[in-house]
């Protein structure tokens, strides 16, 4: 039989299968993130898969690419965990994954946080930049607690509905399923003023230690108080906080030992979700979930 002629890269793509992301792919996904020095644990991948949908690229049984998305109601979603193995980059695999993700998630508005390397891929598909996220991490030093006007305490299970409503006004998104899962796996804290819930934060195991997020509050002062409250209960452990560059928390986070180690560009395809306040987002659940 005469050998078929394939343009550069086409044969590689035909040898690579695009498959729905399943639990059978978790070990392969973990190896990919380790190759990129992304600090995901297999438990973090598992939670992401339970909450959302995704695709993998697989060659001869080996996972060489991943992409996932998470629905927030019928109108919005976030996307992330988009990785292509280093040896397979430059062959169109990122585009193949992204096109499959968009076909699955649209017509929802989709938000993601992009590394510098991914911006061109997303721009070509219509994503526009809307902000910057700063990643802070380290072992926090003890600090004097921020003066606050309100009561801080651990969350009660009966407060979930109020927290879900507050989160929706702060993000414009329906994230009940995400919040329910995060509260199940972590510790929640609330800030009340005159008996009314005005802010919340969650700390949970993630990556190299703990992540504090989401953090929702009415002001940087309230957000700082919630973060300090969570840190005080964690003790001297590794902590990560992803915060919008506009949060006014960066200088303070640096001062307590949480150094900024990287940033990401928030990009949106479609009409961005609108927060109605007065509370807003000061800390992300992580850069994939938003």
Coordinates of C-alpha atoms in Angstrom, one line a residue:
X1 CA 0.0 0.0 0.0
X2 CA 1.3 3.4 -0.9
X3 CA 2.0 5.6 2.2
X4 CA -0.4 8.5 2.5
X5 CA 1.1 12.0 2.6
X6 CA 0.3 14.2 5.6
X7 CA 1.1 17.9 6.0
X8 CA 3.3 18.7 8.9
X9 CA 1.5 17.9 12.2
X10 CA -1.5 16.3 10.6
X11 CA -0.4 12.7 11.2
X12 CA 0.4 13.5 14.8
X13 CA -3.2 14.9 15.3
X14 CA -4.7 11.8 13.8
X15 CA -2.7 9.6 16.2
X16 CA -4.1 11.5 19.2
X17 CA -7.6 10.8 20.5
X18 CA -9.8 13.5 21.9
X19 CA -11.8 11.9 24.8
X20 CA -14.2 13.1 27.5
X21 CA -12.2 13.6 30.8
X22 CA -12.9 10.7 33.2
X23 CA -11.5 9.5 36.4
X24 CA -9.3 7.0 34.4
X25 CA -7.3 10.1 33.3
X26 CA -6.6 11.5 36.7
X27 CA -3.1 10.0 37.1
X28 CA -2.2 11.2 33.6
X29 CA -3.5 14.7 34.3
X30 CA -1.5 14.9 37.5
X31 CA 1.7 14.0 35.7
X32 CA 1.0 16.8 33.2
X33 CA 0.5 19.4 35.9
X34 CA 3.7 18.2 37.7
X35 CA 5.6 18.6 34.5
X36 CA 4.4 22.2 34.4
X37 CA 5.3 22.7 38.1
X38 CA 1.6 23.4 38.8
X39 CA 1.0 22.4 42.4
X40 CA -2.2 20.3 41.9
X41 CA -2.7 17.2 44.0
X42 CA -4.7 14.3 42.5
X43 CA -7.4 15.3 45.0
X44 CA -7.6 18.7 43.4
X45 CA -8.0 17.2 39.9
X46 CA -10.7 14.9 41.3
X47 CA -12.7 17.7 42.8
X48 CA -12.4 19.7 39.5
X49 CA -13.7 16.7 37.6
X50 CA -16.6 16.1 40.0
X51 CA -17.7 19.7 39.5
X52 CA -17.3 20.2 35.8
X53 CA -16.6 18.7 32.4
X54 CA -13.5 18.4 30.3
X55 CA -11.5 16.7 27.6
X56 CA -8.2 15.0 27.3
X57 CA -5.9 14.3 24.4
X58 CA -4.4 10.8 24.6
X59 CA -1.7 9.2 22.5
X60 CA -1.1 5.4 23.0
X61 CA -2.6 5.5 26.4
X62 CA -0.7 8.6 27.6
X63 CA -2.5 11.8 28.5
X64 CA -0.8 14.7 26.6
X65 CA -3.4 17.4 27.1
X66 CA -6.3 18.5 29.3
X67 CA -9.0 21.2 29.4
X68 CA -11.9 21.6 31.7
X69 CA -14.9 23.9 32.3
X70 CA -17.4 24.5 35.1
X71 CA -21.0 25.7 34.5
X72 CA -22.5 28.4 36.7
X73 CA -26.1 28.2 35.7
X74 CA -27.2 28.2 32.1
X75 CA -25.5 31.5 31.2
X76 CA -21.9 31.5 32.5
X77 CA -19.0 29.2 33.0
X78 CA -15.3 29.2 33.9
X79 CA -12.5 27.3 32.1
X80 CA -9.1 26.1 33.2
X81 CA -6.6 23.3 33.7
X82 CA -5.7 23.7 30.0
X83 CA -2.3 21.9 29.7
X84 CA -0.4 20.4 26.8
X85 CA 2.7 18.3 27.5
X86 CA 5.9 20.2 26.7
X87 CA 7.0 17.6 24.1
X88 CA 3.7 18.0 22.3
X89 CA 3.4 21.8 22.2
X90 CA 3.4 23.7 18.9
X91 CA 1.3 21.1 17.1
X92 CA -2.1 22.6 17.4
X93 CA -3.2 20.5 20.4
X94 CA -4.0 23.5 22.6
X95 CA -6.3 24.8 19.8
X96 CA -7.9 21.4 19.5
X97 CA -8.7 21.2 23.2
X98 CA -10.0 24.7 23.3
X99 CA -12.3 24.3 20.3
X100 CA -13.8 21.1 21.9
X101 CA -14.3 23.0 25.2
X102 CA -16.0 25.9 23.5
X103 CA -18.3 23.6 21.5
X104 CA -19.3 22.0 24.8
X105 CA -19.7 25.1 27.0
X106 CA -21.2 27.6 24.6
X107 CA -23.4 29.6 24.3
X108 CA -22.5 30.4 27.9
X109 CA -20.2 33.3 28.6
X110 CA -16.8 31.8 29.5
X111 CA -14.2 33.3 31.8
X112 CA -10.7 32.0 32.3
X113 CA -7.4 33.1 33.8
X114 CA -4.6 32.9 31.3
X115 CA -0.8 32.6 31.6
X116 CA 1.2 34.8 29.3
X117 CA 1.7 31.8 26.9
X118 CA -2.0 31.2 26.5
X119 CA -3.2 34.7 25.7
X120 CA -2.7 34.5 21.9
X121 CA -4.7 31.2 21.7
X122 CA -7.6 32.7 23.6
X123 CA -7.6 36.1 21.7
X124 CA -7.9 34.2 18.5
X125 CA -11.1 32.7 19.8
X126 CA -12.6 36.0 20.8
X127 CA -11.6 36.2 24.5
X128 CA -10.9 39.7 25.7
X129 CA -8.8 40.7 28.8
X130 CA -10.8 42.1 31.7
X131 CA -8.3 42.2 34.6
X132 CA -5.3 40.8 36.3
X133 CA -5.0 38.2 39.1
X134 CA -2.0 38.2 41.5
X135 CA -1.0 34.9 43.1
X136 CA 0.4 35.3 46.7
X137 CA 1.8 32.5 48.8
X138 CA 4.1 31.6 51.6
X139 CA 3.9 30.9 55.4
X140 CA 2.3 34.0 56.9
X141 CA 3.8 35.8 59.8
X142 CA 1.6 36.7 62.8
X143 CA 0.1 40.1 62.4
X144 CA -2.0 42.5 64.4
X145 CA -5.7 41.9 63.6
X146 CA -7.4 44.5 61.5
X147 CA -9.9 46.6 63.5
X148 CA -13.3 45.6 62.3
X149 CA -16.9 46.6 62.8
X150 CA -18.7 43.3 62.9
X151 CA -18.6 39.8 64.3
X152 CA -16.3 37.2 62.8
X153 CA -16.9 33.5 63.5
X154 CA -17.0 30.1 61.9
X155 CA -19.8 29.5 59.5
X156 CA -22.9 27.7 60.6
X157 CA -24.5 25.1 58.2
X158 CA -27.8 27.1 58.4
X159 CA -26.0 30.1 56.8
X160 CA -25.3 28.4 53.5
X161 CA -28.3 29.9 51.7
X162 CA -27.4 33.4 52.8
X163 CA -23.8 32.8 51.7
X164 CA -25.0 31.6 48.3
X165 CA -27.1 34.7 47.8
X166 CA -24.2 37.0 48.9
X167 CA -21.8 35.2 46.5
X168 CA -24.3 35.7 43.6
X169 CA -24.5 39.5 44.3
X170 CA -20.7 39.6 44.5
X171 CA -19.9 37.6 41.3
X172 CA -23.1 37.7 39.2
X173 CA -22.8 33.9 39.0
X174 CA -24.9 31.0 40.2
X175 CA -22.2 28.9 42.1
X176 CA -24.2 26.9 44.6
X177 CA -22.8 23.6 43.6
X178 CA -19.2 24.9 43.8
X179 CA -19.8 26.5 47.2
X180 CA -21.4 23.4 48.6
X181 CA -18.4 21.3 47.6
X182 CA -15.9 23.8 48.9
X183 CA -17.7 24.0 52.3
X184 CA -17.7 20.2 52.5
X185 CA -14.0 20.0 52.0
X186 CA -12.9 23.1 54.0
X187 CA -13.7 25.5 56.8
X188 CA -16.0 28.5 56.3
X189 CA -15.9 31.8 58.1
X190 CA -18.4 34.7 58.1
X191 CA -18.5 38.3 59.0
X192 CA -21.8 39.7 60.3
X193 CA -22.7 43.3 61.0
X194 CA -25.9 44.0 63.0
X195 CA -26.8 40.4 62.6
X196 CA -26.6 40.5 58.7
X197 CA -24.1 38.4 56.8
X198 CA -21.7 40.8 55.0
X199 CA -18.8 38.6 54.0
X200 CA -17.4 35.1 54.0
X201 CA -14.2 33.2 53.3
X202 CA -13.2 29.5 52.9
X203 CA -9.9 27.8 53.7
X204 CA -9.2 24.3 52.4
X205 CA -6.4 22.0 51.5
X206 CA -5.1 22.7 48.0
X207 CA -1.8 22.3 46.2
X208 CA 1.2 22.8 48.5
X209 CA -0.8 23.7 51.5
X210 CA -4.0 25.7 52.0
X211 CA -5.8 28.1 49.8
X212 CA -8.0 30.9 51.3
X213 CA -10.7 31.6 48.8
X214 CA -13.3 32.5 47.8
X215 CA -13.2 35.7 49.9
X216 CA -16.2 37.9 49.5
X217 CA -16.6 41.2 51.4
X218 CA -17.8 44.7 51.2
X219 CA -14.4 46.4 51.6
X220 CA -10.7 45.6 51.6
X221 CA -10.7 46.1 55.4
X222 CA -13.5 43.4 55.8
X223 CA -11.6 41.1 53.4
X224 CA -8.4 41.5 55.3
X225 CA -10.2 40.7 58.6
X226 CA -11.7 37.5 57.1
X227 CA -8.3 36.4 55.8
X228 CA -6.6 37.1 59.1
X229 CA -9.3 35.2 60.9
X230 CA -8.7 32.2 58.6
X231 CA -4.9 32.4 58.9
X232 CA -5.1 32.5 62.7
X233 CA -6.9 29.2 62.7
X234 CA -4.6 27.5 60.3
X235 CA -1.4 28.2 62.2
X236 CA 2.1 28.3 60.5
X237 CA 1.3 26.5 57.3
X238 CA 1.8 27.3 53.6
X239 CA -1.0 29.5 52.4
X240 CA -2.0 30.7 48.9
X241 CA -4.4 33.5 48.0
X242 CA -5.3 34.6 44.4
X243 CA -6.6 38.1 44.5
X244 CA -7.6 40.6 41.8
X245 CA -4.9 43.3 41.2
X246 CA -7.6 45.9 42.0
X247 CA -8.3 44.3 45.5
X248 CA -6.0 46.7 47.4
X249 CA -4.7 43.7 49.4
X250 CA -1.4 43.1 47.6
X251 CA 0.8 45.3 49.8
X252 CA -0.7 44.0 53.0
X253 CA -0.3 40.3 51.8
X254 CA 3.3 41.0 51.1
X255 CA 3.8 42.5 54.5
X256 CA 2.6 39.3 56.3
X257 CA 4.9 37.1 54.2
X258 CA 2.6 36.1 51.3
X259 CA 4.8 37.1 48.4
X260 CA 3.4 37.7 44.9
X261 CA 4.9 34.9 42.8
X262 CA 3.0 35.2 39.5
X263 CA 0.0 36.8 37.8
X264 CA -2.6 35.8 35.3
X265 CA -4.8 37.7 32.9
X266 CA -8.5 37.3 33.3
X267 CA -10.2 36.9 29.9
X268 CA -13.9 36.6 28.9
X269 CA -15.7 35.4 25.8
X270 CA -19.2 36.9 25.9
X271 CA -20.9 39.3 28.2
X272 CA -19.1 39.4 31.6
X273 CA -21.1 38.6 34.7
X274 CA -22.1 41.8 36.6
X275 CA -21.8 42.0 40.4
X276 CA -24.5 44.0 42.1
X277 CA -22.7 44.6 45.4
X278 CA -22.1 46.0 47.9
X279 CA -20.0 42.8 48.4
X280 CA -17.4 41.8 45.8
X281 CA -14.8 39.2 45.2
X282 CA -11.4 39.7 47.0
X283 CA -10.1 36.1 46.7
X284 CA -10.6 33.3 44.2
X285 CA -11.5 29.7 44.9
X286 CA -8.6 29.1 42.5
X287 CA -7.6 30.4 39.1
X288 CA -9.6 27.7 37.3
X289 CA -12.9 28.0 39.2
X290 CA -12.6 31.8 39.6

